[in-house]
Amino acid sequence: MTWSFSLGRLFGSELRIHVTFFLLLAWVGFASYSEGGPDAALNNVLFVCALFACVVAHEFGHALVARRYGIKTPDITLLPIGGLARLERMPENPLHEIAVALAGPAVNVVIWAVLIALGARTSTDALIALDGTGAGFLGRLALVNLFLAVFNLIPAFPMDGGRVFRAVLCLRMDRVKATRYAAYAGQAVAVVLGFLGLTGGNPVLVLVAVFVFVAANAENQDVAMRAVTRRMMARDAMITSFEALSPADTLGTAAQAVIRTTQHEFPVVDETGSLLGFVTRGNLFAALAAEHPRSDPATSVMEENIPRVNLASGLEDVLDLLHKGAPAVAVCSEVGAMLGYVTRENVGELIVIRGR
Ligand SMILES: [Zn+2]
């Protein structure tokens, strides 16, 4: 994730922090300073840091259980809205998925129990109103951990409870259908949260609702896409009718090709037919906007790191490469000649045609 930097490695995962997190800290510090002076500012900033340590612990709960099933977690990123453990893949065995999903909230329950044992006091009234004021530092932290556990257990995507719900449905139906139901549940929850946020004048709740709605939809589409791609190969999806550029072509030639065709990306192919890289419409426009001379070679804006696969490569692997940010995946013959290429857009078209 861009705009984030590394804090170091912990249990084999890189812990990253997003710069906007510091904006949140600064805002909390400033807001409480103007209301209650330096003591309140320090207290609240420390509280946010302690809260995010609990969020990190929650994510490591997922990561360490996933590792037991042989799934690595390359990195965990702290965002102002919470943590994000990037698992290499999701476990597809429903029972494993349940264990991985429950491990996060379980960590928060353990923290809550430890804090209570250490003497943190929270009243049930405060719990219902979600109002930690007057409960003291440890009391507030205990309360917030209980909230994290309960909120994440709501049986709707993208919350952890949604994964449990999907996994349970998977025992009786296929994964695509199960994901669709869990995503619908997520969107229903999002609508309720959004309504509560709007009527109660709570902008944070509205933001959470939007996030939940979008994430539920994204997971639904991703799983549907994967189900179709698993049955296919790169040859089924590749674009074979396209215009290519030669290494001698200029930015001006490439710009004309953008207008003449519907392509958004152009392979640069040498005289032997092997691929040198791709010129994307985005890179080309940026170069022209920066007033690069049109006589500059098109290769000056070419992306060279284009993943290559062969005709029989699985389309799911191709999709993974596109997810990692490649503008296109080239399909090459055994001697390295370019046969065609696959973009996210044309996998999307394939899904519409074949996936229903
Ligand atoms: Zn979680």
Coordinates of C-alpha atoms and ligand atoms in Angstrom, one line a residue:
M1 CA 0.0 0.0 0.0
T2 CA 1.4 3.4 -1.0
W3 CA 1.7 6.2 1.5
S4 CA 2.6 3.8 4.3
F5 CA 6.0 3.0 5.8
S6 CA 7.4 0.1 7.7
L7 CA 7.8 -0.1 11.4
G8 CA 9.7 -3.4 11.2
R9 CA 8.9 -7.1 11.2
L10 CA 7.0 -9.0 13.8
F11 CA 6.3 -12.8 13.7
G12 CA 7.4 -12.8 10.1
S13 CA 5.0 -10.1 8.9
E14 CA 6.0 -6.6 8.0
L15 CA 4.1 -4.0 10.2
R16 CA 3.3 -0.9 8.1
I17 CA 1.7 2.3 9.2
H18 CA -0.3 4.6 6.9
V19 CA 0.7 8.3 7.0
T20 CA -3.0 9.3 7.5
F21 CA -2.8 7.5 10.9
F22 CA -0.5 10.4 12.1
L23 CA -3.1 12.9 10.9
L24 CA -5.6 11.1 13.1
L25 CA -3.2 11.3 16.1
A26 CA -2.6 15.0 15.4
W27 CA -6.3 15.7 15.1
V28 CA -7.1 13.8 18.4
G29 CA -4.2 15.6 20.1
F30 CA -5.3 19.0 18.9
A31 CA -9.0 18.5 19.6
S32 CA -8.5 17.3 23.2
Y33 CA -5.8 20.0 23.8
S34 CA -8.2 22.8 22.9
E35 CA -10.9 21.2 25.1
G36 CA -8.9 20.0 28.1
G37 CA -5.4 21.2 27.9
P38 CA -2.1 19.3 27.6
D39 CA -3.0 16.5 30.1
A40 CA -6.2 15.6 28.1
A41 CA -4.2 15.7 24.8
L42 CA -1.5 13.3 26.1
N43 CA -4.1 11.0 27.6
N44 CA -6.1 10.8 24.4
V45 CA -3.1 10.4 22.1
L46 CA -1.9 7.6 24.4
F47 CA -5.4 6.1 24.3
V48 CA -5.5 6.0 20.5
C49 CA -2.0 4.4 20.4
A50 CA -3.1 1.8 22.9
L51 CA -6.3 1.2 20.9
F52 CA -4.3 0.7 17.7
A53 CA -1.9 -1.7 19.5
C54 CA -5.1 -3.8 20.2
V55 CA -6.1 -3.6 16.6
V56 CA -2.6 -4.8 15.6
A57 CA -3.0 -7.7 18.1
H58 CA -6.4 -8.5 16.5
E59 CA -4.8 -8.7 13.0
F60 CA -1.9 -10.8 14.3
G61 CA -4.6 -13.2 15.7
H62 CA -5.8 -13.7 12.1
A63 CA -2.2 -13.9 10.8
L64 CA -0.9 -16.4 13.3
V65 CA -3.8 -18.8 12.9
A66 CA -3.6 -18.5 9.1
R67 CA 0.0 -19.5 9.3
R68 CA -1.0 -22.7 11.0
Y69 CA -2.7 -23.6 7.7
G70 CA 0.3 -22.6 5.7
I71 CA -0.9 -19.2 4.7
K72 CA 1.6 -16.4 5.0
T73 CA 0.8 -12.8 5.8
P74 CA 3.4 -10.6 4.0
D75 CA 2.2 -7.4 5.8
I76 CA -0.2 -5.8 8.2
T77 CA -1.0 -2.1 7.6
L78 CA -2.5 0.3 10.2
L79 CA -5.0 2.7 8.8
P80 CA -7.0 5.3 10.7
I81 CA -10.1 3.1 10.2
G82 CA -8.4 0.0 11.6
G83 CA -5.9 -2.7 10.7
L84 CA -5.5 -4.7 7.4
A85 CA -3.8 -8.0 7.4
R86 CA -2.9 -8.9 3.8
L87 CA -3.2 -12.7 3.8
E88 CA -1.5 -14.4 0.8
R89 CA -4.8 -16.1 0.1
M90 CA -8.0 -16.9 2.0
P91 CA -8.3 -20.4 3.3
E92 CA -10.9 -22.2 1.2
N93 CA -11.6 -25.0 3.7
P94 CA -14.6 -23.6 5.5
L95 CA -13.5 -24.8 8.9
H96 CA -10.1 -23.2 8.5
E97 CA -11.7 -20.0 7.4
I98 CA -13.9 -20.0 10.5
A99 CA -10.8 -20.5 12.7
V100 CA -8.9 -17.6 11.0
A101 CA -11.9 -15.3 11.2
L102 CA -12.6 -16.0 14.8
A103 CA -9.0 -15.6 15.9
G104 CA -9.1 -11.7 15.6
P105 CA -12.1 -11.0 17.8
A106 CA -10.9 -13.7 20.2
V107 CA -7.7 -11.7 20.8
N108 CA -9.9 -8.6 21.7
V109 CA -11.9 -10.8 24.1
V110 CA -8.7 -12.0 25.8
I111 CA -7.4 -8.4 26.1
W112 CA -10.8 -7.3 27.6
A113 CA -10.6 -10.2 30.1
V114 CA -7.0 -9.3 31.1
L115 CA -7.9 -5.6 31.5
I116 CA -10.9 -6.5 33.7
A117 CA -8.7 -8.9 35.8
L118 CA -6.2 -6.0 36.2
G119 CA -9.0 -3.9 37.7
A120 CA -10.4 -2.0 34.8
R121 CA -14.0 -1.1 35.6
T122 CA -16.7 -0.6 33.0
S123 CA -20.4 -0.3 33.8
T124 CA -23.0 -2.0 31.6
D125 CA -24.7 1.4 31.1
A126 CA -21.5 2.8 29.5
L127 CA -21.3 -0.3 27.4
I128 CA -24.8 0.2 25.9
A129 CA -24.2 3.9 25.3
L130 CA -20.7 3.1 24.1
D131 CA -19.6 6.0 26.3
G132 CA -16.3 5.5 28.0
T133 CA -16.1 8.8 29.7
G134 CA -15.5 8.4 33.5
A135 CA -14.4 4.8 33.1
G136 CA -10.7 5.6 33.3
F137 CA -8.0 4.7 30.8
L138 CA -8.1 0.9 31.4
G139 CA -11.9 0.9 31.6
R140 CA -12.1 2.7 28.2
L141 CA -9.6 0.4 26.7
A142 CA -11.5 -2.7 28.0
L143 CA -14.8 -1.3 26.6
V144 CA -13.3 -0.6 23.2
N145 CA -11.9 -4.1 23.0
L146 CA -15.3 -5.6 23.8
F147 CA -16.8 -3.3 21.1
L148 CA -14.2 -4.4 18.5
A149 CA -15.0 -8.1 19.3
V150 CA -18.8 -7.6 19.0
F151 CA -18.6 -5.3 15.9
N152 CA -16.4 -7.7 14.1
L153 CA -18.7 -10.6 14.9
I154 CA -21.6 -9.1 13.0
P155 CA -22.4 -11.8 10.5
A156 CA -22.0 -9.7 7.4
F157 CA -19.2 -9.0 5.0
P158 CA -16.6 -7.5 5.3
M159 CA -16.6 -8.1 9.1
D160 CA -15.0 -11.2 10.5
G161 CA -18.4 -12.5 11.4
G162 CA -19.3 -12.3 7.7
R163 CA -16.5 -14.7 6.9
V164 CA -17.8 -17.1 9.5
F165 CA -21.3 -16.7 8.1
R166 CA -20.0 -17.4 4.6
A167 CA -18.0 -20.4 5.7
V168 CA -21.0 -21.9 7.4
L169 CA -23.1 -21.4 4.3
C170 CA -20.3 -23.0 2.3
L171 CA -21.0 -26.2 4.1
R172 CA -24.4 -26.4 2.3
M173 CA -23.9 -24.4 -1.0
D174 CA -21.1 -23.3 -3.3
R175 CA -18.8 -20.6 -2.4
V176 CA -20.0 -18.0 -4.9
K177 CA -23.6 -18.2 -3.7
A178 CA -22.5 -18.2 -0.1
T179 CA -20.4 -15.1 -0.7
R180 CA -23.3 -13.4 -2.4
Y181 CA -25.6 -13.9 0.6
A182 CA -22.9 -12.8 3.1
A183 CA -22.3 -9.7 0.9
Y184 CA -26.1 -8.9 0.8
A185 CA -26.1 -9.2 4.6
G186 CA -23.1 -6.8 4.7
Q187 CA -24.9 -4.3 2.5
A188 CA -28.1 -4.5 4.6
V189 CA -26.0 -3.8 7.7
A190 CA -24.3 -0.9 5.9
V191 CA -27.7 0.6 5.1
V192 CA -28.8 0.3 8.8
L193 CA -25.5 1.9 10.0
G194 CA -25.8 4.6 7.4
F195 CA -29.4 5.4 8.5
L196 CA -28.4 5.5 12.2
G197 CA -25.4 7.7 11.4
L198 CA -27.5 10.1 9.3
T199 CA -30.4 10.4 11.8
G200 CA -28.1 10.5 14.8
G201 CA -25.8 13.1 13.2
N202 CA -22.7 10.8 13.5
P203 CA -20.4 11.2 10.5
V204 CA -18.0 8.5 11.6
L205 CA -20.9 5.9 11.5
V206 CA -21.8 7.1 7.9
L207 CA -18.2 6.6 6.8
V208 CA -18.1 3.1 8.3
A209 CA -21.4 2.3 6.5
V210 CA -19.9 3.4 3.2
F211 CA -16.8 1.4 3.8
V212 CA -18.8 -1.7 4.7
F213 CA -21.0 -1.3 1.6
V214 CA -18.1 -1.0 -0.8
A215 CA -16.1 -3.8 0.8
A216 CA -19.0 -6.2 0.7
N217 CA -19.6 -5.5 -3.0
A218 CA -15.9 -5.9 -3.8
E219 CA -15.6 -9.3 -2.1
N220 CA -18.7 -10.5 -3.9
Q221 CA -17.3 -9.6 -7.3
D222 CA -13.8 -10.9 -6.5
V223 CA -15.2 -14.4 -5.5
A224 CA -17.5 -14.5 -8.6
M225 CA -14.5 -13.6 -10.8
R226 CA -12.3 -16.2 -9.2
A227 CA -14.9 -18.9 -9.7
V228 CA -15.0 -18.3 -13.4
T229 CA -11.3 -17.8 -13.9
R230 CA -10.4 -21.1 -12.1
R231 CA -11.9 -23.1 -14.9
M232 CA -10.1 -21.2 -17.7
M233 CA -6.6 -20.6 -19.1
A234 CA -4.8 -17.5 -20.4
R235 CA -5.6 -18.5 -24.0
D236 CA -9.4 -18.2 -23.2
A237 CA -9.1 -14.6 -22.2
M238 CA -6.3 -13.1 -24.2
I239 CA -6.6 -10.3 -26.7
T240 CA -5.2 -11.5 -30.0
S241 CA -6.3 -8.6 -32.3
F242 CA -4.4 -5.6 -31.3
E243 CA -2.0 -2.9 -32.6
A244 CA 1.6 -3.0 -31.4
L245 CA 4.2 -0.3 -31.4
S246 CA 7.8 -0.8 -32.6
P247 CA 10.9 0.4 -30.6
A248 CA 11.3 3.2 -33.3
D249 CA 7.9 4.7 -32.7
T250 CA 7.5 8.1 -31.1
L251 CA 5.1 9.4 -28.5
G252 CA 3.3 11.1 -31.4
T253 CA 2.8 7.8 -33.2
A254 CA 1.5 6.2 -29.9
A255 CA -0.9 9.1 -29.4
Q256 CA -2.4 8.5 -32.9
A257 CA -2.7 4.8 -32.0
V258 CA -4.8 5.7 -28.9
I259 CA -7.2 7.8 -31.1
R260 CA -7.4 5.2 -33.9
T261 CA -8.1 2.2 -31.7
T262 CA -10.0 1.4 -28.5
Q263 CA -6.9 0.0 -26.8
H264 CA -5.7 1.5 -23.5
E265 CA -2.4 -0.2 -23.6
F266 CA 0.0 -0.9 -26.4
P267 CA 2.7 -3.7 -26.5
V268 CA 6.1 -2.6 -27.8
V269 CA 7.3 -5.5 -29.9
D270 CA 10.7 -5.7 -31.7
E271 CA 11.3 -7.1 -35.2
T272 CA 11.8 -10.7 -33.9
G273 CA 8.3 -10.5 -32.3
S274 CA 9.4 -10.5 -28.7
L275 CA 7.9 -8.1 -26.2
L276 CA 9.9 -5.2 -24.8
G277 CA 7.1 -3.7 -22.6
F278 CA 3.8 -1.9 -22.6
V279 CA 3.0 1.8 -23.2
T280 CA -0.2 2.6 -21.3
R281 CA -2.6 5.4 -22.2
G282 CA -2.2 6.8 -18.7
N283 CA 1.6 7.0 -19.0
L284 CA 1.3 8.5 -22.5
F285 CA -1.2 11.2 -21.4
A286 CA 1.1 12.1 -18.4
A287 CA 4.1 12.5 -20.7
L288 CA 2.1 14.7 -23.1
A289 CA 0.7 16.8 -20.3
A290 CA 4.2 17.3 -19.0
E291 CA 5.1 18.6 -22.5
H292 CA 7.5 15.9 -23.5
P293 CA 8.3 16.4 -27.2
R294 CA 6.1 14.2 -29.4
S295 CA 9.3 13.2 -31.2
D296 CA 10.5 11.4 -28.0
P297 CA 10.6 7.6 -28.3
A298 CA 7.5 5.8 -27.1
T299 CA 9.8 3.5 -25.2
S300 CA 10.7 6.4 -22.8
V301 CA 7.3 6.0 -21.1
M302 CA 7.2 2.2 -21.5
E303 CA 6.6 -0.2 -18.5
E304 CA 9.2 -2.9 -18.8
N305 CA 8.1 -5.2 -15.9
I306 CA 5.3 -6.9 -17.6
P307 CA 4.5 -10.4 -16.2
R308 CA 4.6 -13.2 -18.9
V309 CA 2.7 -16.4 -18.9
N310 CA 2.1 -19.1 -21.5
L311 CA -1.1 -20.2 -23.3
A312 CA -1.9 -22.9 -20.7
S313 CA -1.4 -20.8 -17.6
G314 CA -4.4 -20.7 -15.3
L315 CA -6.5 -17.5 -15.7
E316 CA -6.7 -17.3 -11.9
D317 CA -2.9 -16.8 -11.7
V318 CA -3.2 -14.2 -14.5
L319 CA -5.8 -12.4 -12.4
D320 CA -3.5 -12.4 -9.4
L321 CA -0.7 -10.8 -11.4
L322 CA -3.2 -8.1 -12.6
H323 CA -4.3 -7.6 -8.9
K324 CA -0.7 -6.9 -8.0
G325 CA -0.8 -3.9 -10.3
A326 CA 0.5 -5.0 -13.7
P327 CA -1.3 -3.0 -16.5
A328 CA -1.4 -6.2 -18.6
V329 CA -0.1 -9.8 -18.6
A330 CA 1.6 -10.9 -21.8
V331 CA 0.9 -14.4 -23.2
C332 CA 4.1 -15.6 -24.9
S333 CA 5.2 -18.7 -26.8
E334 CA 7.9 -20.9 -25.6
V335 CA 10.5 -19.1 -27.7
G336 CA 9.4 -15.8 -26.2
A337 CA 7.2 -14.4 -29.0
M338 CA 4.3 -12.4 -27.9
L339 CA 1.0 -14.1 -28.8
G340 CA -1.5 -11.8 -27.0
Y341 CA -2.2 -10.2 -23.7
V342 CA -4.8 -10.1 -20.9
T343 CA -6.1 -7.0 -19.1
R344 CA -8.4 -6.7 -16.1
E345 CA -11.0 -5.2 -18.4
N346 CA -11.1 -8.1 -20.7
V347 CA -11.2 -10.6 -17.9
G348 CA -14.3 -8.6 -16.7
E349 CA -15.9 -9.0 -20.1
L350 CA -15.2 -12.7 -20.1
I351 CA -17.0 -12.9 -16.7
V352 CA -20.0 -11.2 -18.0
I353 CA -20.2 -13.5 -21.1
R354 CA -19.3 -16.8 -19.5
G355 CA -20.0 -16.4 -15.8
R356 CA -23.7 -16.2 -15.7
Ligands
ZN1 ZN -10.6 -9.1 12.0

